PDB file of C-alpha atoms in Angstrom:
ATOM      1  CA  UNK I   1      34.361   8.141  22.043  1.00 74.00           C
ATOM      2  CA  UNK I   2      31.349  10.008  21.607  1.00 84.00           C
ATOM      3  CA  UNK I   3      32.383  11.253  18.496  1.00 89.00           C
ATOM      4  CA  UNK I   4      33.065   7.814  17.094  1.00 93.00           C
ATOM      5  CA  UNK I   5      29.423   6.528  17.797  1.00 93.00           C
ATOM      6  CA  UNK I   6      27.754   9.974  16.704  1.00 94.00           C
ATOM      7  CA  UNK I   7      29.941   9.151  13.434  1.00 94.00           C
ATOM      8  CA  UNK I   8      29.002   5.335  13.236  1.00 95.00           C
ATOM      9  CA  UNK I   9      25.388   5.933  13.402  1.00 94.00           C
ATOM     10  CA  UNK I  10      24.824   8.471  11.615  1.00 94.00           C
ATOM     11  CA  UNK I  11      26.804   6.686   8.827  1.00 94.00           C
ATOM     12  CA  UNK I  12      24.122   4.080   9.289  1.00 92.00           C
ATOM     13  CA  UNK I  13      21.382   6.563   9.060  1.00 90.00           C
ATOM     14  CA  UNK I  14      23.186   7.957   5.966  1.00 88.00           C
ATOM     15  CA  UNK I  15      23.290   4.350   4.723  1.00 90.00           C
ATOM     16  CA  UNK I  16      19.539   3.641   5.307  1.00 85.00           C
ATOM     17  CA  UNK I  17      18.298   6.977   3.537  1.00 80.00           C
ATOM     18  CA  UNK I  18      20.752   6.168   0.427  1.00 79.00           C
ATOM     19  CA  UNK I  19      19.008   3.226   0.114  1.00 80.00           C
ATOM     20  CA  UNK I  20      15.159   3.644   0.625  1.00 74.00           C
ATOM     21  CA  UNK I  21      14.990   7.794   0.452  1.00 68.00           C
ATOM     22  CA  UNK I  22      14.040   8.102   4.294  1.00 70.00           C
ATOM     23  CA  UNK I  23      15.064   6.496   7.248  1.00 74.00           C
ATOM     24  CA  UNK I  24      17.870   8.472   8.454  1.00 82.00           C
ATOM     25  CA  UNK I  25      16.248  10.167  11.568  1.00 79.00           C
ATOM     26  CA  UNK I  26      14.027   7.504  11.657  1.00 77.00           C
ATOM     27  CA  UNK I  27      17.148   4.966  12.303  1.00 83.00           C
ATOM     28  CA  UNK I  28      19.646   7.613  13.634  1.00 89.00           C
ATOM     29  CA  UNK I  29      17.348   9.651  16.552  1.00 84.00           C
ATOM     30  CA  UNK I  30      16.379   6.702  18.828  1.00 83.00           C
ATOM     31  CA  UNK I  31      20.095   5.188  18.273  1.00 88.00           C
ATOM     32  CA  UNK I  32      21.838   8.763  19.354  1.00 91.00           C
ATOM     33  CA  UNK I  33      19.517   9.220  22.105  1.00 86.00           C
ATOM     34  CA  UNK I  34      20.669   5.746  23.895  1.00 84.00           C
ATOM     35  CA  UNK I  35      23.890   7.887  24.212  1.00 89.00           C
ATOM     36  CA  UNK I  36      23.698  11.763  24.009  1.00 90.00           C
ATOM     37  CA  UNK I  37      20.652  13.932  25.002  1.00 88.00           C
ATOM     38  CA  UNK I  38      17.580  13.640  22.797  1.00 83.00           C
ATOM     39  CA  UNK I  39      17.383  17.749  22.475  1.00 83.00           C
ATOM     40  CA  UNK I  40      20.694  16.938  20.933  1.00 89.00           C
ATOM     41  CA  UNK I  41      20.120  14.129  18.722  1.00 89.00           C
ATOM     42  CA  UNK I  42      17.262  15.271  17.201  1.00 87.00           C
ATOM     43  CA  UNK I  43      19.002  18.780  15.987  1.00 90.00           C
ATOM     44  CA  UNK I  44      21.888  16.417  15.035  1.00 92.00           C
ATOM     45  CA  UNK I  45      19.954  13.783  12.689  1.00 89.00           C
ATOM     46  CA  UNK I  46      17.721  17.020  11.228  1.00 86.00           C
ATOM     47  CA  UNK I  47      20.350  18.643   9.684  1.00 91.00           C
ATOM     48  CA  UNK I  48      22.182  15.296   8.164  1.00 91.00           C
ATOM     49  CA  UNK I  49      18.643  14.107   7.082  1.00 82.00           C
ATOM     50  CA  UNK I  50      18.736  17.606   5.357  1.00 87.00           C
ATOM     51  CA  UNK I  51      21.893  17.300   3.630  1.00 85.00           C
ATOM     52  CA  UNK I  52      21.295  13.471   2.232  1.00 81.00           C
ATOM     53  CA  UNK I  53      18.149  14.958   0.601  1.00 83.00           C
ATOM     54  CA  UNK I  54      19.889  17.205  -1.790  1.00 87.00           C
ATOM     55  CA  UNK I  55      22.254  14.221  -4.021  1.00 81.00           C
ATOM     56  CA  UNK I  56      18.959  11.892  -4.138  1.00 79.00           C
ATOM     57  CA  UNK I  57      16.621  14.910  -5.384  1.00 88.00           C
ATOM     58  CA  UNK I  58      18.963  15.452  -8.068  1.00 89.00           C
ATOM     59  CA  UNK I  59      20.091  12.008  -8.876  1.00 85.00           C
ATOM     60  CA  UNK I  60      15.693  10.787  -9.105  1.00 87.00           C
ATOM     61  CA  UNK I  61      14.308  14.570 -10.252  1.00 91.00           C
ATOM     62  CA  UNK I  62      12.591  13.077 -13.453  1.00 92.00           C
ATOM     63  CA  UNK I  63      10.683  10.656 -10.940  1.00 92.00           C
ATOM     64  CA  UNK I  64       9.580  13.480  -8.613  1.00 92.00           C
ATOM     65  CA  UNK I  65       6.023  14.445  -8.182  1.00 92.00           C
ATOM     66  CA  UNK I  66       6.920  18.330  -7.768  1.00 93.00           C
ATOM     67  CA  UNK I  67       3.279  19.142  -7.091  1.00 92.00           C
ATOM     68  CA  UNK I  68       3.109  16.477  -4.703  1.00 91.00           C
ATOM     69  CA  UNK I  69       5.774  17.393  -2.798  1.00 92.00           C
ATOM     70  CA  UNK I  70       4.724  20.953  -2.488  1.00 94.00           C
ATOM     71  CA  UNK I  71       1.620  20.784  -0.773  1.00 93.00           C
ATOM     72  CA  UNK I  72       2.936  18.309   1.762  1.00 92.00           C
ATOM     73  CA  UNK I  73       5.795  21.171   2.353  1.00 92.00           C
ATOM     74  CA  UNK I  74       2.979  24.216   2.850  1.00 93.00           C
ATOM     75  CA  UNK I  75       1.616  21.888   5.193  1.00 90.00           C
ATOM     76  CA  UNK I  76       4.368  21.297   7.006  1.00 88.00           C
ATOM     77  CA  UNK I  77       5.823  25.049   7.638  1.00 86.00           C
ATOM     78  CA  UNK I  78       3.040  25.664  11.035  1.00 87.00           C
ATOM     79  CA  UNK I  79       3.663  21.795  11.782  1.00 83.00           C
ATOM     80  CA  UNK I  80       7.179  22.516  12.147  1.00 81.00           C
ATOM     81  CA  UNK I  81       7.101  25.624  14.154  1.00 80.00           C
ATOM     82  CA  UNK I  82       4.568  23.845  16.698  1.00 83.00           C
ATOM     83  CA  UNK I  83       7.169  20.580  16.993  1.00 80.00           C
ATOM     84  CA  UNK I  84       9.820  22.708  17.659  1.00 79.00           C
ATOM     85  CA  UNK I  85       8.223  24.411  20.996  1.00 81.00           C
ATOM     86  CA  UNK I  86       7.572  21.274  21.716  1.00 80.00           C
ATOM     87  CA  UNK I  87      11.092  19.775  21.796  1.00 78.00           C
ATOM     88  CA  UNK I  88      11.961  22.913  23.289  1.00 78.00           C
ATOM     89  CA  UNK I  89       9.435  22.594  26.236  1.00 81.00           C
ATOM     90  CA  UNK I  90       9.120  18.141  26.960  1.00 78.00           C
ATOM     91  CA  UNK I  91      10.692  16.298  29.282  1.00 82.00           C
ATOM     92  CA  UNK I  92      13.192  14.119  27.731  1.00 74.00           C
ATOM     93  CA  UNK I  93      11.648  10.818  28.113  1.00 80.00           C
ATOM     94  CA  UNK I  94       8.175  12.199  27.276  1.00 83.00           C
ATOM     95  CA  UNK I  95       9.922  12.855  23.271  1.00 76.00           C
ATOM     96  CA  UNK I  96      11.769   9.575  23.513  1.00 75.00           C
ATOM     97  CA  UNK I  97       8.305   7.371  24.601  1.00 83.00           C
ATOM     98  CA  UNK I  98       6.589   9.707  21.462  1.00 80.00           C
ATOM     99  CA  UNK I  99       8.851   8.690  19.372  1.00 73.00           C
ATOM    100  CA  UNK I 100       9.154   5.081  20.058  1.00 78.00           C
ATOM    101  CA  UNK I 101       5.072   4.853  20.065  1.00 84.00           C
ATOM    102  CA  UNK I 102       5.404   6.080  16.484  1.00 77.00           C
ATOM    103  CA  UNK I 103       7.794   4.286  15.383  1.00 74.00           C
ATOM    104  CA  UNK I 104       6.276   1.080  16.382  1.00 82.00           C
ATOM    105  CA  UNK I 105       2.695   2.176  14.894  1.00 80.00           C
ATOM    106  CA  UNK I 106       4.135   3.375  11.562  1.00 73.00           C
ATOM    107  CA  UNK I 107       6.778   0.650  11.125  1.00 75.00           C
ATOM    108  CA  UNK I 108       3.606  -2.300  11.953  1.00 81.00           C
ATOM    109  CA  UNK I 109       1.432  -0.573   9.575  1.00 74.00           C
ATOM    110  CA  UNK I 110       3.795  -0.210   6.760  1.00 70.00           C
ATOM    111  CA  UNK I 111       4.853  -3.935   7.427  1.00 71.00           C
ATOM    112  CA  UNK I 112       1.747  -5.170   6.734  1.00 74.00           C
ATOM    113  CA  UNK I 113       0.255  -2.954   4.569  1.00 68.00           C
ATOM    114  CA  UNK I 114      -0.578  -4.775   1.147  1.00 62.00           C
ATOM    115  CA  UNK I 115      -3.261  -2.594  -0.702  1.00 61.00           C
ATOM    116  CA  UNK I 116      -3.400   1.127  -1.886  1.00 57.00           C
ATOM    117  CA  UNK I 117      -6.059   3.121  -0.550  1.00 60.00           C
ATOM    118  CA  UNK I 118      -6.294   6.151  -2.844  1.00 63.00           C
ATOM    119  CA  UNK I 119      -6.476   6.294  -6.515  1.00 66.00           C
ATOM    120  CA  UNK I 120      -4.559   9.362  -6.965  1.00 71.00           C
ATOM    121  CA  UNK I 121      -2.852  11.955  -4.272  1.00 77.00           C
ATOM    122  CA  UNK I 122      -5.935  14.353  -2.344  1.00 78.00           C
ATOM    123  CA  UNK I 123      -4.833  18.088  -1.836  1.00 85.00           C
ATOM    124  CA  UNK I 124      -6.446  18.543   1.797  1.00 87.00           C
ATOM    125  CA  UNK I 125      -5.294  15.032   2.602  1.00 85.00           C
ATOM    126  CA  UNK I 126      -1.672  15.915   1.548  1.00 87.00           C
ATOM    127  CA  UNK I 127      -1.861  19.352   3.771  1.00 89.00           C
ATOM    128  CA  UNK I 128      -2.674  17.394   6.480  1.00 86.00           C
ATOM    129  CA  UNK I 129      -0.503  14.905   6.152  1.00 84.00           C
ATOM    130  CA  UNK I 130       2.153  17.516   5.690  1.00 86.00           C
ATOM    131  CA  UNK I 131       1.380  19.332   8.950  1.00 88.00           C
ATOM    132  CA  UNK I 132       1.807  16.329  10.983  1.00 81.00           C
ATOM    133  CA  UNK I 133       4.631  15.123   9.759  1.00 83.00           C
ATOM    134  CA  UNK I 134       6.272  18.902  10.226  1.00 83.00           C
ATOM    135  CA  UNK I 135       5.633  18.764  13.287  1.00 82.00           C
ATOM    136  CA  UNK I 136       6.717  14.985  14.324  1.00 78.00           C
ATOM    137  CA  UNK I 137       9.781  16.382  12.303  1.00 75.00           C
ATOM    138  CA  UNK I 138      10.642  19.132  14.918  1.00 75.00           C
ATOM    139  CA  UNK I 139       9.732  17.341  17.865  1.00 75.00           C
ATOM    140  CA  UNK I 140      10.717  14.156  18.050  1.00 71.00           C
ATOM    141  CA  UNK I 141      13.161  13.937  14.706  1.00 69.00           C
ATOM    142  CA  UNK I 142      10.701  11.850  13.163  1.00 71.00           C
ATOM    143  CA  UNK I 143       8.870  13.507  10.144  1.00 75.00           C
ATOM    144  CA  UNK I 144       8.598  10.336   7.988  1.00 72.00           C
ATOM    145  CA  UNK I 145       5.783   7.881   9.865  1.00 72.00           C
ATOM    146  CA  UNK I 146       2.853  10.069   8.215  1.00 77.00           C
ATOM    147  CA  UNK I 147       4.358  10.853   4.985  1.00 82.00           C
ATOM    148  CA  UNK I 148       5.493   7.564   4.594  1.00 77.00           C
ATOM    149  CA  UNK I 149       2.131   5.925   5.462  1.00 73.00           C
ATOM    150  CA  UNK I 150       0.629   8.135   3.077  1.00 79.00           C
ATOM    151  CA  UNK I 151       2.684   7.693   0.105  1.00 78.00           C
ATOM    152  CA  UNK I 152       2.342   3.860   0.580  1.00 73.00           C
ATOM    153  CA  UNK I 153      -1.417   4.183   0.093  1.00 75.00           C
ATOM    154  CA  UNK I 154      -0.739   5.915  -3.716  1.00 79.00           C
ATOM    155  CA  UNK I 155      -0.570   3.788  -6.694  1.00 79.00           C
ATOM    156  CA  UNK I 156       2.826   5.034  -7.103  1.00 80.00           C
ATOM    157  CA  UNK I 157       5.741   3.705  -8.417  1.00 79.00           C
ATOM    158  CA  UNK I 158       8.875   2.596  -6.280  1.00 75.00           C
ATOM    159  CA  UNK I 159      11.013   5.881  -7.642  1.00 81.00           C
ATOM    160  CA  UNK I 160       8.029   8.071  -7.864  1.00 87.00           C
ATOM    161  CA  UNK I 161       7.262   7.189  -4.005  1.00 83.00           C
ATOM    162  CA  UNK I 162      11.142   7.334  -2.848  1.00 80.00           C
ATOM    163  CA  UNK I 163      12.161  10.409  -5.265  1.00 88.00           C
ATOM    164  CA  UNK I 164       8.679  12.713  -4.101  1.00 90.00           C
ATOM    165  CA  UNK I 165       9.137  11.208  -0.577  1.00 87.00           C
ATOM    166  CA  UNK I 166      12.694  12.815  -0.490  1.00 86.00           C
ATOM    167  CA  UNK I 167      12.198  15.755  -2.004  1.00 93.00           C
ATOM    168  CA  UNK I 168       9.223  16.567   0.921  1.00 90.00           C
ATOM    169  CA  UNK I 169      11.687  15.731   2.809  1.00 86.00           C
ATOM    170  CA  UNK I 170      14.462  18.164   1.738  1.00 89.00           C
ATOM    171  CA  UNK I 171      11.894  21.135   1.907  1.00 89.00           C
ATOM    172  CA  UNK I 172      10.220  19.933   5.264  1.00 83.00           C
ATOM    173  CA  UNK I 173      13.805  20.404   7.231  1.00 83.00           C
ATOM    174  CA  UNK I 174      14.707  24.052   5.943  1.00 83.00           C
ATOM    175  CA  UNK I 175      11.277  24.341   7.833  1.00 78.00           C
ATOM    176  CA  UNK I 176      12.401  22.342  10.875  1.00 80.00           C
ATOM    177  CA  UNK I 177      15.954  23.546  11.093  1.00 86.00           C
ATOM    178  CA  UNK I 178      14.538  27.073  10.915  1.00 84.00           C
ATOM    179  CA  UNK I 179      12.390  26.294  14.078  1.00 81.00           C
ATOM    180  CA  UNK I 180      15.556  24.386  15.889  1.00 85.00           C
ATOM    181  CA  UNK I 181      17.463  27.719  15.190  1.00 89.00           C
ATOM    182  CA  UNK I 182      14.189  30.167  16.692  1.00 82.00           C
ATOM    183  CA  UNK I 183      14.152  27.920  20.148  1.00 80.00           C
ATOM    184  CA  UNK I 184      17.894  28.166  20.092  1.00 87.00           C
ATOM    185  CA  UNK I 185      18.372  24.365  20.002  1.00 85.00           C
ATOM    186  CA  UNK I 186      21.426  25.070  16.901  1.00 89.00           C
ATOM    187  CA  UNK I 187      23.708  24.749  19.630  1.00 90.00           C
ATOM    188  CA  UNK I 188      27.743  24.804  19.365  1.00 91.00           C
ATOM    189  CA  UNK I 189      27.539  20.927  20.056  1.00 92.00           C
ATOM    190  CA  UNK I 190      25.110  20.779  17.405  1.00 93.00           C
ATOM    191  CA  UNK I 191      27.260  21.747  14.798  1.00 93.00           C
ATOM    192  CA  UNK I 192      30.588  20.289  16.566  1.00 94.00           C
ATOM    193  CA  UNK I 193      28.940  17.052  16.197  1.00 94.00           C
ATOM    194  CA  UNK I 194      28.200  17.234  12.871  1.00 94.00           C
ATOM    195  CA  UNK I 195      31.707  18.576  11.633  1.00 94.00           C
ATOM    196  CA  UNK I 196      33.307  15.168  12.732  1.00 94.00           C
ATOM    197  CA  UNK I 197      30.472  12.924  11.157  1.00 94.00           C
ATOM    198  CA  UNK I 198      29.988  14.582   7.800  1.00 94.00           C
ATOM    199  CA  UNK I 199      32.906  12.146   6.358  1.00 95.00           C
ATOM    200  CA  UNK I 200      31.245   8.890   7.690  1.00 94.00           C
ATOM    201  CA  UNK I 201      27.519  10.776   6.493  1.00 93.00           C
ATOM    202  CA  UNK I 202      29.316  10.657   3.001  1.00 92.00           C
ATOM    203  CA  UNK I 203      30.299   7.225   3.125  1.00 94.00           C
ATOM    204  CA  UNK I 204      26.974   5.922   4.446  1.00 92.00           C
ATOM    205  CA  UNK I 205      25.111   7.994   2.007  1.00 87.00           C
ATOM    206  CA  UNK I 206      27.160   6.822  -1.397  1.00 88.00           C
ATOM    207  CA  UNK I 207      27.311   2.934  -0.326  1.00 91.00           C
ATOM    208  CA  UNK I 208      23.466   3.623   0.312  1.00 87.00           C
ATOM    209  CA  UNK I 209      22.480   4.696  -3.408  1.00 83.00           C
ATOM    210  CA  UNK I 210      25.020   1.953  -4.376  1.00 87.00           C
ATOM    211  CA  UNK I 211      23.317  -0.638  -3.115  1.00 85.00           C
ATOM    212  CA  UNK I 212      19.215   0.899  -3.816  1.00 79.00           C
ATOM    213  CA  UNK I 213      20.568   0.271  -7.409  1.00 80.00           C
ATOM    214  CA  UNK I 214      21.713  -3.464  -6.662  1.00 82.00           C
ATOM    215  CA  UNK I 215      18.583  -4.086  -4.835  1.00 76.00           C
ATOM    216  CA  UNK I 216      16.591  -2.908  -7.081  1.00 72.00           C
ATOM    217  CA  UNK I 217      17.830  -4.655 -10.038  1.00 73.00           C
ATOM    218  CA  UNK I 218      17.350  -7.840  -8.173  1.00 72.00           C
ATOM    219  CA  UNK I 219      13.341  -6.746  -6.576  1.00 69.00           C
ATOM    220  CA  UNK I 220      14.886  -7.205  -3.550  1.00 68.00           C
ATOM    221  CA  UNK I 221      12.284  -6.077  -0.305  1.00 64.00           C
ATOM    222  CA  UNK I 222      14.547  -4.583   1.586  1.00 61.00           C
ATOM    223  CA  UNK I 223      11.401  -2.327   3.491  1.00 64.00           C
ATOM    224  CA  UNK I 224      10.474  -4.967   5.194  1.00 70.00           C
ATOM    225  CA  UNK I 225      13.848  -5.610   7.196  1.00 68.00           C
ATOM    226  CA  UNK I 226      14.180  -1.864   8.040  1.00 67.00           C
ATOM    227  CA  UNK I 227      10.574  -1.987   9.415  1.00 72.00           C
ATOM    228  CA  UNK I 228      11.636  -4.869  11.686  1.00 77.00           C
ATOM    229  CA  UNK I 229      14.743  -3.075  12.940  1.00 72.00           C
ATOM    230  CA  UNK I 230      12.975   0.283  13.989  1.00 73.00           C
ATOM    231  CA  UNK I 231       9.944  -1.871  15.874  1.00 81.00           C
ATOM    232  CA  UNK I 232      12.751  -3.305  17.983  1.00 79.00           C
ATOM    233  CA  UNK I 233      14.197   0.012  18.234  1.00 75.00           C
ATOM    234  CA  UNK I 234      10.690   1.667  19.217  1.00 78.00           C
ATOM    235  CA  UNK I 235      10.011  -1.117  21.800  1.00 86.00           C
ATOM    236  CA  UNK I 236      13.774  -0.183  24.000  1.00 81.00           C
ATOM    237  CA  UNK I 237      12.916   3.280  23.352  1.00 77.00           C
ATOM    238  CA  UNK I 238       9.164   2.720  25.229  1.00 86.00           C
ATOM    239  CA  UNK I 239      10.697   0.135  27.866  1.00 86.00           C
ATOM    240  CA  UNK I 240      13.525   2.205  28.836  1.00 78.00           C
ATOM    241  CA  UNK I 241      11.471   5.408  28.880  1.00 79.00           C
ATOM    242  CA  UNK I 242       8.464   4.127  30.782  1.00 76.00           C
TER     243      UNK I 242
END
């Protein structure tokens, strides 16, 4: 059974990030961790979020902002090692309350957000940016909120943001997964979990960049929706946590 609902959700996740370049861990942690351990879920969703990175890059690398992308990865690398003690040393419901604060912040921020706030992308901003979100990334399986945040305050395009967003994201993990496997969370659940949901990953994932193509040809918001789903999720994460 628990394979099933690892399987189901992380076909979601796989869904979510095919269609608007993040959102896997985002959708995928809190969901997992209503039924397995956290210190599981998060080691679980990092390494799919990793994988779902690589067809995207390629399928969007003429929209990628390489430089971009680069210094919020060097900012990441000591983010990521400091989230990963983390998840190694927290209580359990301390990560889960974390993570639902953050998603509730990011996801009301980026829901209401209407204006850009910087003409063009700052190097020290990006390296800070870039550290947090290494370490959110580590620690709670949430590495998107700053990044995301961020990029939304560019005057960037829709493919420029979701191609350069993924791309961080495919070099922030090797970072993360790298700190999982120095605390010894790359456990032999870890990777038995993630044997039995890599079909239903590949499903999600496909029908995800299927249907980014669909909406997009129609100017379909489909942000706004996901935002809605991960304050509800944030909220049961906080209330059941508390």
């Amino acid at each position: 059974m628990d394979a099933i609902i690892i399987s189901l959700i992380i076909a979601f996740g796989g869904f979510v990030q095919g269609v608007t370049g993040f959102g896997l861990a985002l959708v995928s942690v809190p969901l997992l961790s209503l039924f397995i351990d956290v210190k599981l879920a998060i080691p679980i969703a990092g390494i799919f979020g990793w994988f779902v990175t690589f067809p995207i890059v390629y399928k969007m690398r003429y929209y990628v902002n390489w430089k971009a992308g680069l210094i919020l990865f060097i900012g990441s690398l000591p983010g990521s090692y400091l989230g990963a003690d983390l998840l190694k040393h927290l209580p359990a419901n301390i990560i889960l309350i974390a993570m639902g604060i953050i998603l509730l912040v990011s996801s009301i921020y980026s829901f209401t957000a209407k204006n850009t706030l910087f003409k063009s992308e700052s190097k020290p901003v990006s390296l800070g940016v870039g550290f947090f979100s290494g370490a959110l990334g580590a620690s709670v399986g949430e590495p998107g909120p700053p990044v995301i945040a961020y990029t939304s305050m560019l005057p960037w395009s829709n493919h420029e943001t979701k191609s350069t967003l993924v791309f961080f994201f495919m070099l922030q993990m090797i970072g993360a997964i790298s700190g999982f496997w120095l605390k010894g969370l790359l456990t032999e659940s870890v990777f038995k979990h993630v044997g039995q949901a890599i079909p239903a990953f590949l499903i999600g994932v496909f029908l995800g960049m299927f249907c980014y193509n669909l909406l997009n040809k129609y100017h379909f918001n489909y942000h706004k929706i996901i935002y809605i789903f991960l304050i509800f999720i944030g909220t049961i994460l906080i209330i059941k946590n508390v």
